[in-house]
XYZ file of C-alpha atoms in Angstrom:
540
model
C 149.691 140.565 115.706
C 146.728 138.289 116.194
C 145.706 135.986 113.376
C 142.309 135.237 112.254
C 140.193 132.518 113.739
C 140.149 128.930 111.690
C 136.860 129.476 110.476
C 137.303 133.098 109.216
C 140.490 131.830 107.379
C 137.846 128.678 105.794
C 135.521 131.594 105.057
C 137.797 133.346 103.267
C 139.361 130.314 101.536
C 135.496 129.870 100.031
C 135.367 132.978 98.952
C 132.216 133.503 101.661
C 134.342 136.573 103.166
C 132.910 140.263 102.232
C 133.739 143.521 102.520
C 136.187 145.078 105.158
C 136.581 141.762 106.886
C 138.216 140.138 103.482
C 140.001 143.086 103.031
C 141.593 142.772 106.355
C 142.028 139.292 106.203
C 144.113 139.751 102.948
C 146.781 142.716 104.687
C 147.082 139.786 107.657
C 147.956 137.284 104.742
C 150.213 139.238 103.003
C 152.205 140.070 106.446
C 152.170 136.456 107.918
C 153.203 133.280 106.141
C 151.409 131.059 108.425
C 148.083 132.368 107.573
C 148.984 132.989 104.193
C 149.653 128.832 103.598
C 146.775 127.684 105.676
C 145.086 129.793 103.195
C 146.263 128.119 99.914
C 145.591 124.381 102.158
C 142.092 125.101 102.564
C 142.052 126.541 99.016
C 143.354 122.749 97.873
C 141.358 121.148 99.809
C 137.941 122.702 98.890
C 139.029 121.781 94.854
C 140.315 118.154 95.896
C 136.360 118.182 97.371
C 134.169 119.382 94.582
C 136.078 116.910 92.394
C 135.637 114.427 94.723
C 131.544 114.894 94.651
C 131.690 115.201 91.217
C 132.999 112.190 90.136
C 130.537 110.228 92.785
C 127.163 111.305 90.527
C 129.113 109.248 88.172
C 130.498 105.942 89.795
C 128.113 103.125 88.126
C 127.031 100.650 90.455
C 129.184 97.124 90.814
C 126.889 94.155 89.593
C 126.573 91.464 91.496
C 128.304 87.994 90.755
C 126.070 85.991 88.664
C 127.598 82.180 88.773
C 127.645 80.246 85.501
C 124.465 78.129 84.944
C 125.114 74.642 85.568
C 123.437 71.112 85.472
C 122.102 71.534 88.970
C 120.334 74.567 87.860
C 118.560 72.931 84.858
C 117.786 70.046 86.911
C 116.031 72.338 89.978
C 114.185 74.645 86.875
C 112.594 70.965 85.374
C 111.618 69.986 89.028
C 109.949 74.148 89.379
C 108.308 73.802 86.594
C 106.885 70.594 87.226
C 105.826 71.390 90.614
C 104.085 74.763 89.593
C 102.434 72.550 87.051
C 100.998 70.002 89.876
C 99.941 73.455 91.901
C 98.333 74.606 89.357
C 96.154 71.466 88.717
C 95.528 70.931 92.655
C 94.316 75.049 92.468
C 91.942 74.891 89.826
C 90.697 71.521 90.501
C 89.831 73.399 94.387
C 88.265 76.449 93.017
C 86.258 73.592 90.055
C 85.401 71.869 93.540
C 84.180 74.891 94.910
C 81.658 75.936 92.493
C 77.980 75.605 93.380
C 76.612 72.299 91.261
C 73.960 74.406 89.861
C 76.579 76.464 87.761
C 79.184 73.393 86.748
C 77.313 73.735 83.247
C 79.025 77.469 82.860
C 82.189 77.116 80.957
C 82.804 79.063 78.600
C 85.230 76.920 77.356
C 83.355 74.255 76.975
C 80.404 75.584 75.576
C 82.026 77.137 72.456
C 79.966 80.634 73.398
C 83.374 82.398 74.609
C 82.687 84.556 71.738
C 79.436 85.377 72.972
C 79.870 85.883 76.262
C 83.144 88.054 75.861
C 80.097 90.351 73.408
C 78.059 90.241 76.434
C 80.049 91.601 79.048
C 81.410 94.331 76.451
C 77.934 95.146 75.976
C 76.620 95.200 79.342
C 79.796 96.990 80.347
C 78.919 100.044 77.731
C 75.389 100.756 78.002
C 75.131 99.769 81.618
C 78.474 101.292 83.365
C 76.668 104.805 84.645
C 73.958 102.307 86.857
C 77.014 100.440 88.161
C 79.059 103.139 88.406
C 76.238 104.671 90.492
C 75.900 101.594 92.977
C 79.776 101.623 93.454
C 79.721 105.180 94.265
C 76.538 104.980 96.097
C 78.296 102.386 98.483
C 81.256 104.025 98.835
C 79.384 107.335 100.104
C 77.355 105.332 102.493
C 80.909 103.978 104.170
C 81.849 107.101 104.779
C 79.347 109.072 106.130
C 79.370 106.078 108.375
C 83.363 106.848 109.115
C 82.459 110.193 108.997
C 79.570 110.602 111.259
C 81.305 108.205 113.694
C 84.364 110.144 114.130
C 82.397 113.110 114.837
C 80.713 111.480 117.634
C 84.061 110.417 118.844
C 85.687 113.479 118.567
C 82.699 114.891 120.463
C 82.020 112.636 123.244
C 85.782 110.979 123.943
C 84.864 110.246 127.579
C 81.824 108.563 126.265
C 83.195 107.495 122.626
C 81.759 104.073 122.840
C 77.845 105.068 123.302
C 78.648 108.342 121.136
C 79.838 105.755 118.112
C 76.846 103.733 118.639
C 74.429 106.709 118.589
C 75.816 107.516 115.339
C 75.838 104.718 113.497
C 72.256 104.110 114.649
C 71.181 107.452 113.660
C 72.686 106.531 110.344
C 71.364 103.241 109.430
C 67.800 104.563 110.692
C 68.588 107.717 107.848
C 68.765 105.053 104.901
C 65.934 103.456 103.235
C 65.421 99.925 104.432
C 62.007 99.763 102.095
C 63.042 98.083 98.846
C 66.590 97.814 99.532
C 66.625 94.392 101.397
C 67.631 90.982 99.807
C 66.114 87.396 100.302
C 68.414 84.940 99.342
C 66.814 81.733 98.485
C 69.160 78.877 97.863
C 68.738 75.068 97.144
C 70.924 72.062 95.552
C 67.389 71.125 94.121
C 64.819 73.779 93.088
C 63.943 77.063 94.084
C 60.298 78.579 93.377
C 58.453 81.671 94.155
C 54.907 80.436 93.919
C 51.885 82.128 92.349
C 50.301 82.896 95.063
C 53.646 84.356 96.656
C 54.514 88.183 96.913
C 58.028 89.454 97.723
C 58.549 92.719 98.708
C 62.453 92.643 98.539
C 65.180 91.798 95.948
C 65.351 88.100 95.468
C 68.916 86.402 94.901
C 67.796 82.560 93.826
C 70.315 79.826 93.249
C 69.069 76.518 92.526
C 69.000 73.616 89.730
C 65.881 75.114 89.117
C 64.840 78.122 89.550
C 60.793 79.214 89.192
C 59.318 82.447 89.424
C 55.577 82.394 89.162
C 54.950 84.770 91.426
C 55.476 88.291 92.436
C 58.502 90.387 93.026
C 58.415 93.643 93.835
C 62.441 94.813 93.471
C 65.067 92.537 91.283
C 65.386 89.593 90.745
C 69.001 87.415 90.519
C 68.609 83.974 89.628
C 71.405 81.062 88.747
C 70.995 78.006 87.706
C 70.894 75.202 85.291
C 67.371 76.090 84.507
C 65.652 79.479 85.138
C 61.413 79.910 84.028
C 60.099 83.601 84.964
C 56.553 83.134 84.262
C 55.177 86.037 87.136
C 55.824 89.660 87.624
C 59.157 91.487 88.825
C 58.830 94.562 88.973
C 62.632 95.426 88.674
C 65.427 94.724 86.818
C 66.223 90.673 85.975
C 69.367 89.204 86.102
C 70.084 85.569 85.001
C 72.707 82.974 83.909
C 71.704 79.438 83.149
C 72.116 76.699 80.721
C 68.467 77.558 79.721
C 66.899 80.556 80.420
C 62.374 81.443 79.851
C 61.197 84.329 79.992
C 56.908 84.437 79.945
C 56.306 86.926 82.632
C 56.490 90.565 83.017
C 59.959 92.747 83.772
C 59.233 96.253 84.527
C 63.566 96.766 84.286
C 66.141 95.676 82.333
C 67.099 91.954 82.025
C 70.265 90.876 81.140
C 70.947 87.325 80.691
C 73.563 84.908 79.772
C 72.513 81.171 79.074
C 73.097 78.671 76.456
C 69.439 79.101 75.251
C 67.644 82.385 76.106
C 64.297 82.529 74.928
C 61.821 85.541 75.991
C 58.003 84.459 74.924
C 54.737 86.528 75.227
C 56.942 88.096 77.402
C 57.110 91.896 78.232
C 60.229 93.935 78.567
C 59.546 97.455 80.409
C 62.959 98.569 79.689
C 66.229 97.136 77.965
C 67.019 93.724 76.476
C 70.430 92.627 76.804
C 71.221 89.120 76.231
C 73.906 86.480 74.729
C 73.820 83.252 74.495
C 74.348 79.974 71.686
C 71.044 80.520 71.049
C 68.654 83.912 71.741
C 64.871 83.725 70.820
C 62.605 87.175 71.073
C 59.400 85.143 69.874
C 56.254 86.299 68.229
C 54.444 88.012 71.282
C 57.470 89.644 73.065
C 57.325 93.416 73.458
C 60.682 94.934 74.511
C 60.163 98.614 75.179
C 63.526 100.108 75.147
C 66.701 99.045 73.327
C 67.565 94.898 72.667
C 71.080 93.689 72.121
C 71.532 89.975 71.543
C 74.696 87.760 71.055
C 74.906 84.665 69.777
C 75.497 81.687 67.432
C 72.142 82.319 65.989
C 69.650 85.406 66.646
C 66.265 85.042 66.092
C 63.784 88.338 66.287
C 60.405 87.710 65.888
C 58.503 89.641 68.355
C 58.715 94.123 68.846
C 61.195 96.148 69.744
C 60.362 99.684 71.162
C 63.343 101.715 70.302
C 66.847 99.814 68.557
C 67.628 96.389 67.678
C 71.524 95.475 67.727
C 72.029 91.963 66.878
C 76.020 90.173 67.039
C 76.649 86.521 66.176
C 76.750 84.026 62.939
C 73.251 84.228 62.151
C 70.639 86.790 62.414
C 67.221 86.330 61.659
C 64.607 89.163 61.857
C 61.037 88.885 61.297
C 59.772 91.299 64.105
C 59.366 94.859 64.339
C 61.924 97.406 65.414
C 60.544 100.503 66.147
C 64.057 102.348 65.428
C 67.108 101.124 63.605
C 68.541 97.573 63.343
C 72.352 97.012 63.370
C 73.374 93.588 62.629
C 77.259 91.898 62.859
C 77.114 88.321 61.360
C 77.922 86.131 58.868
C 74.608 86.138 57.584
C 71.624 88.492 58.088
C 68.211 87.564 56.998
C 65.178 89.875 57.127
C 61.915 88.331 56.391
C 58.859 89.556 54.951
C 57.385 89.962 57.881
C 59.927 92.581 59.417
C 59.391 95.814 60.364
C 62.132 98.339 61.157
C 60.603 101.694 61.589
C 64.279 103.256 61.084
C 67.805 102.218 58.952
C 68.381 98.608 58.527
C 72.595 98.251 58.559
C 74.116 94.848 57.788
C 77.955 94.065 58.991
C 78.807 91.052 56.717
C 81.805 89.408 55.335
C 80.828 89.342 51.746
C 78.175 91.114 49.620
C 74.824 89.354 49.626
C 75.018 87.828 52.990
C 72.277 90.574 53.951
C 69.309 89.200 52.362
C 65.989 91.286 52.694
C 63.041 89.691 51.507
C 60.405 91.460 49.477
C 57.380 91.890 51.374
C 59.537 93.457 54.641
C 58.745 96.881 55.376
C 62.431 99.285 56.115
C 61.030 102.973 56.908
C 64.954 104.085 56.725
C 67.553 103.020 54.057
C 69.574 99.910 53.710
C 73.157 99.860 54.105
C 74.973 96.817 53.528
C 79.032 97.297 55.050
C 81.479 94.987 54.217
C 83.785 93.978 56.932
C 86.971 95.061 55.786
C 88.966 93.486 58.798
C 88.328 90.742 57.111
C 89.536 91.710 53.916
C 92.702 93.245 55.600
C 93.282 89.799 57.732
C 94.341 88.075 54.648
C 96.843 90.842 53.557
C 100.066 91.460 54.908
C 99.530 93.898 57.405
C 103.428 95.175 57.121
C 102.697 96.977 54.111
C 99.565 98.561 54.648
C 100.216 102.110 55.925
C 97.439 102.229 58.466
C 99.283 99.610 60.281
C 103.172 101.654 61.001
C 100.368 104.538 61.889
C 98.603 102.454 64.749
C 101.831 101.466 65.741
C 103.175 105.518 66.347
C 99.731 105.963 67.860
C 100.492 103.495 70.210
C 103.850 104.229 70.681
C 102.763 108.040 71.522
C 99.895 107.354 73.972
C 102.396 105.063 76.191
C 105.054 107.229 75.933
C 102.390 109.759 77.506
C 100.887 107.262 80.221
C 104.440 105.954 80.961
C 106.002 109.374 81.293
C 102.840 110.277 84.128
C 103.857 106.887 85.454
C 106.844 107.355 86.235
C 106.459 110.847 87.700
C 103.976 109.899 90.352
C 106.117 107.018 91.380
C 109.540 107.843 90.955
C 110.581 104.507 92.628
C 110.091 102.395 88.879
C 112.967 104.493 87.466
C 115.200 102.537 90.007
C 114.557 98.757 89.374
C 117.280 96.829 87.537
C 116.417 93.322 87.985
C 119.052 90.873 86.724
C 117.969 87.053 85.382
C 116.876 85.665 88.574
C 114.802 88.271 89.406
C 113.235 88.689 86.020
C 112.599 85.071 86.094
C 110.506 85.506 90.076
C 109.133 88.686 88.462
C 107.655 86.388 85.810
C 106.455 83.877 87.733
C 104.414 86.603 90.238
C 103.206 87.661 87.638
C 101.583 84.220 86.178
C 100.446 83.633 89.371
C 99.046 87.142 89.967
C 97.406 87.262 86.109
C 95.546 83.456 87.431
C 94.714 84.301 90.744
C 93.195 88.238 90.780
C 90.326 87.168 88.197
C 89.404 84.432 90.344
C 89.673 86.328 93.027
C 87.739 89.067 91.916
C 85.072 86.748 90.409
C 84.418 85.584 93.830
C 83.863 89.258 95.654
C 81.377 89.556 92.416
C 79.243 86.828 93.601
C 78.234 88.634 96.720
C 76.435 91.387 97.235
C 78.622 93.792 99.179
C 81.874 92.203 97.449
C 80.564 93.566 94.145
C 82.667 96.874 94.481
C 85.337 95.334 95.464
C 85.413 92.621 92.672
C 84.890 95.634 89.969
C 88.395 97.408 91.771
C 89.958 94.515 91.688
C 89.024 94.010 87.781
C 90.068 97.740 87.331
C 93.196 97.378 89.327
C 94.179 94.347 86.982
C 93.639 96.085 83.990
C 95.180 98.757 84.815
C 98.585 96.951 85.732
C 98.613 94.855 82.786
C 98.122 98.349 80.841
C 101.504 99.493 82.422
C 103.498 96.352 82.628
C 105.086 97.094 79.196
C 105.541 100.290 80.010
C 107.901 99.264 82.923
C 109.686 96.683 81.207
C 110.136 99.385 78.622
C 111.604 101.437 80.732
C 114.554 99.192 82.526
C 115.582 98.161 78.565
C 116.188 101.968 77.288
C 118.074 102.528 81.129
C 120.434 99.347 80.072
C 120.373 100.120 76.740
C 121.727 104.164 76.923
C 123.997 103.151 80.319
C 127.204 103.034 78.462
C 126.803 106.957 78.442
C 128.613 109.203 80.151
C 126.193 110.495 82.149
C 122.848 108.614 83.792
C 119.838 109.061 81.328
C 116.818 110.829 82.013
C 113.983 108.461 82.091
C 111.809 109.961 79.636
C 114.430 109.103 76.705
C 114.658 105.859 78.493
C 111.250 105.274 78.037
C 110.987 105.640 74.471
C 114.083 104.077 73.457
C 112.481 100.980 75.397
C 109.053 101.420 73.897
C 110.574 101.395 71.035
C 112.535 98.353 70.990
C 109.322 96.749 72.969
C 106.877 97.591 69.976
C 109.063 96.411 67.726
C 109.335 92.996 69.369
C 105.938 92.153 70.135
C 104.831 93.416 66.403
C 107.801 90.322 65.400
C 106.033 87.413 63.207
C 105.919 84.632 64.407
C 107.465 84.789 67.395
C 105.798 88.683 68.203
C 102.914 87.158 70.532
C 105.205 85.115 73.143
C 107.289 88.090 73.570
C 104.497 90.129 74.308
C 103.417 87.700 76.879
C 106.475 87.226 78.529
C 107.085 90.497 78.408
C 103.522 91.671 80.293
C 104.754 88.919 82.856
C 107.610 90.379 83.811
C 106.477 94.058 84.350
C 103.713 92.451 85.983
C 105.404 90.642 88.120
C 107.917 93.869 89.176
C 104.368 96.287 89.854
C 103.030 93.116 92.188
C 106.295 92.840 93.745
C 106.430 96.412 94.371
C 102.958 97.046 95.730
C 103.818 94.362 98.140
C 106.580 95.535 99.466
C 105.008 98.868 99.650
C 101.997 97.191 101.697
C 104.764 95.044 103.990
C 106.921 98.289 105.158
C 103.438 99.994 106.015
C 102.622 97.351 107.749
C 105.482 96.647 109.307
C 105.802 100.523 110.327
């Protein structure tokens, strides 16, 4: 009688065995006891197994050996911090050192406009994101129809790849408008002037002390300085930053402009106004035909505006004309009797009466006088107003939502389990990431063709300081529900984390230095991450 093979016995054993073979190899069993008790082994064997695997999913990791702190430790922390200190010094004092001379005078800081600027760039962010938008995308396209078109040739011509790329690449720059597109860059420690009798038929980047325009340009115009005058004619869009800015020419664009002073006199706007400063002036004689937005310490309107007037700061003075609606945010609003607002006049003050309309000024819409109740609700406790535990489930729901699409697209966050040293490095990357990508952004922003790449950057910032809590969240619930029995899933991770995190950071007293640390941290662990990332890829 011959016995089954090994692997038809392990077959069987499995229960993988069908049919007339099982049968068969069950009369064999019954008849021989050697068969019969490799049978039951492999039977054994197979449970022993799946136990075996089963218990594995569970096994938690052994944590490393964390020594006691001792007084060497302390000792090396004091000497850290005091040489991150001198670093950081030595690294701003560089980048203060590296700033033109002509722009020392912008600090925001030291101005007391932070307010003002901060308005600005909101501002100029909201109405004017589609144009810049536009130019990003714009330049993006153009690099890669380049990439595009070039491969092509090389694809095409691969014994001749070399004057096939150089074809293309030609054909391509000759495809793209070179009229009105070009830049002159004009650049002095002195002054810089465009004289009256002077016509340029590009877009003009000046950077001087001084910088005059009292002559023609026909594109844009960028000037910096310590003192800009545009007394001539540009025919595009205008856009400044000086301690003192004077506008007496013509725009046919959009100027925005940031200075300490910015004053616009008999001077003609053929689009949008949007400026901030300590001080903004539209004087009598200004015409503005689109929209004007001004920030500042102290507005004052008194020339024409051809559509809206939006006004932010601590004063606002109108005695103008506004061929729409006015919107004013200050502490005080006064409308003279020589105004003219064609449309609504609407005050945002802190205190009834601090919009005062004087008889005389014409309104052609209604006056609305709004109280600004953040105000009001800044003095009350905000832990027992309701709208405040409903912002805070808001919140709580939107990053639950972001986190749990987190998460999903990079599956490798659910793993990280930092202990204290590595919560204290993610920290400090992340200090030294939240100093160094504005600067570093700031800088691309000053050129030209770095301008895309300084927005990313910006975006790319944002966006990880968005989801820095997030990730922190997320490694608290994991050590908080790891005493289960089995791992959890990282959604009810999440929002036991978020949780705990909202409820820290929303702590008195003691609410806002746990939300810093905290952003840090997760900072710190996306930087570290993305770096890693980029050194295996690089490495492969």
């Amino acid at each position: 009688m011959t016995c089954p093979s090994p692997v038809t016995l392990s077959m069987y054993a499995d229960g993988e065995l069908f049919g007339s073979d099982a049968a068969a190899v069950e009369r064999h069993a019954a008849q021989c006891a050697a068969c019969s008790a490799s049978i039951a082994t492999l039977r054994d064997e197979r449970t022993v197994l799946r136990a075996a695997l089963r218990q594995a999913d569970d096994l938690a990791p052994i944590p490393r050996f964390a020594p006691p702190a001792r007084a060497r430790d302390f000792v090396v922390l004091t000497l850290a911090v005091a040489l991150i200190g001198g670093f950081s010094k030595a690294f701003w004092s560089t980048i203060a050192a590296a700033i033109p001379a002509e722009l020392t005078w912008l600090s925001p800081l030291k101005s007391g406009t932070l307010f003002e600027r901060a308005v600005d760039i909101v501002t100029f962010a909201v109405y004017e994101a589609p144009a810049v938008w536009t130019a990003i995308t714009n330049f993006i396209g153009v690099g890669l129809a380049i990439a595009f078109v070039a491969w092509l040739a090389f694809s095409a011509a691969r014994p001749r790849a070399l004057a096939g790329l150089a074809a293309s690449l030609l054909a391509v720059v000759i495809a793209l408008p070179s009229t009105g597109h070009a830049l002159e860059l004009r650049r002095s420690d002195d002054a810089v002037t465009v004289g009256a009798d002077e016509t340029i038929d590009d877009t003009v980047f000046a950077m001087g002390q001084t910088v005059a325009v009292d002559g023609t340009i026909n594109g844009d115009l960028i000037a910096l300085g310590r003192e800009v005058t545009v007394r001539g004619n540009v025919t595009g869009n205008l856009v400044t930053a000086a301690q003192l800015v004077t506008i007496e020419g013509t725009i046919g664009g959009t100027v925005v402009g940031g200075a300490e002073t910015l004053s616009l006199t008999n001077a003609r706007v053929g689009r949008d106004l949007y400026g901030a400063g300590n001080r903004v002036a539209i004087t009598a004689g200004t015409n503005v035909s689109g929209n004007a937005v001004a920030a500042g310490s102290t507005v004052a309107l008194d020339g024409r505006v051809g559509i809206d007037f939006k006004g932010f700061g601590r004063m606002i003075n109108v005695s103008g004309a506004v061929e729409g609606d006015a919107e004013a945010h200050a502490d005080s609003i006064a409308v003279q009797s020589t105004a003219r607002i064609g449309g609504n006049l609407t005050g945002h003050v802190d205190e009834a009466g601090d919009l005062d309309v004087a008889a005389g000024a014409v309104i052609g819409g209604n006056v609305d006088e709004q109280i600004d109740e953040r105000q009001r609700g800044a003095r009350r406790n905000r832990y027992v107003t309701v709208g405040y535990y409903v912002d805070q489930i808001v919140r709580l729901g939107a990053s639950f939502l972001t986190g749990l699409l987190l998460f999903w697209l990079f599956p490798v966050l659910r793993s990280v389990s930092p202990d204290a040293t590595a919560v204290a490095r993610s920290a400090a990357i992340g200090l030294a990431a939240a100093v160094t990508m504005p600067v570093a952004a700031l800088i691309l922003c000053v050129t030209v063709i770095g301008l895309p790449l300084g927005v990313l950057t910006f975006v790319a910032g944002a966006v990880a300081l968005y989801f820095s809590k997030i990730v922190v969240a997320e490694i608290i619930g994991r050590t908080i529900l790891r005493g289960a029995e089995s791992p959890p899933h990282f959604a009810a991770a999440l929002i036991t984390g978020l949780i705990v995190v909202i409820v820290a950071i929303n702590l008195p007293f003691v609410g806002g230095v746990v939300n810093f640390a905290l952003t840090l941290v997760g900072l710190g662990i996306i930087v570290s991450l993305v770096l890693a990332r980029f050194t295996r890829g690089t490495a492969a």
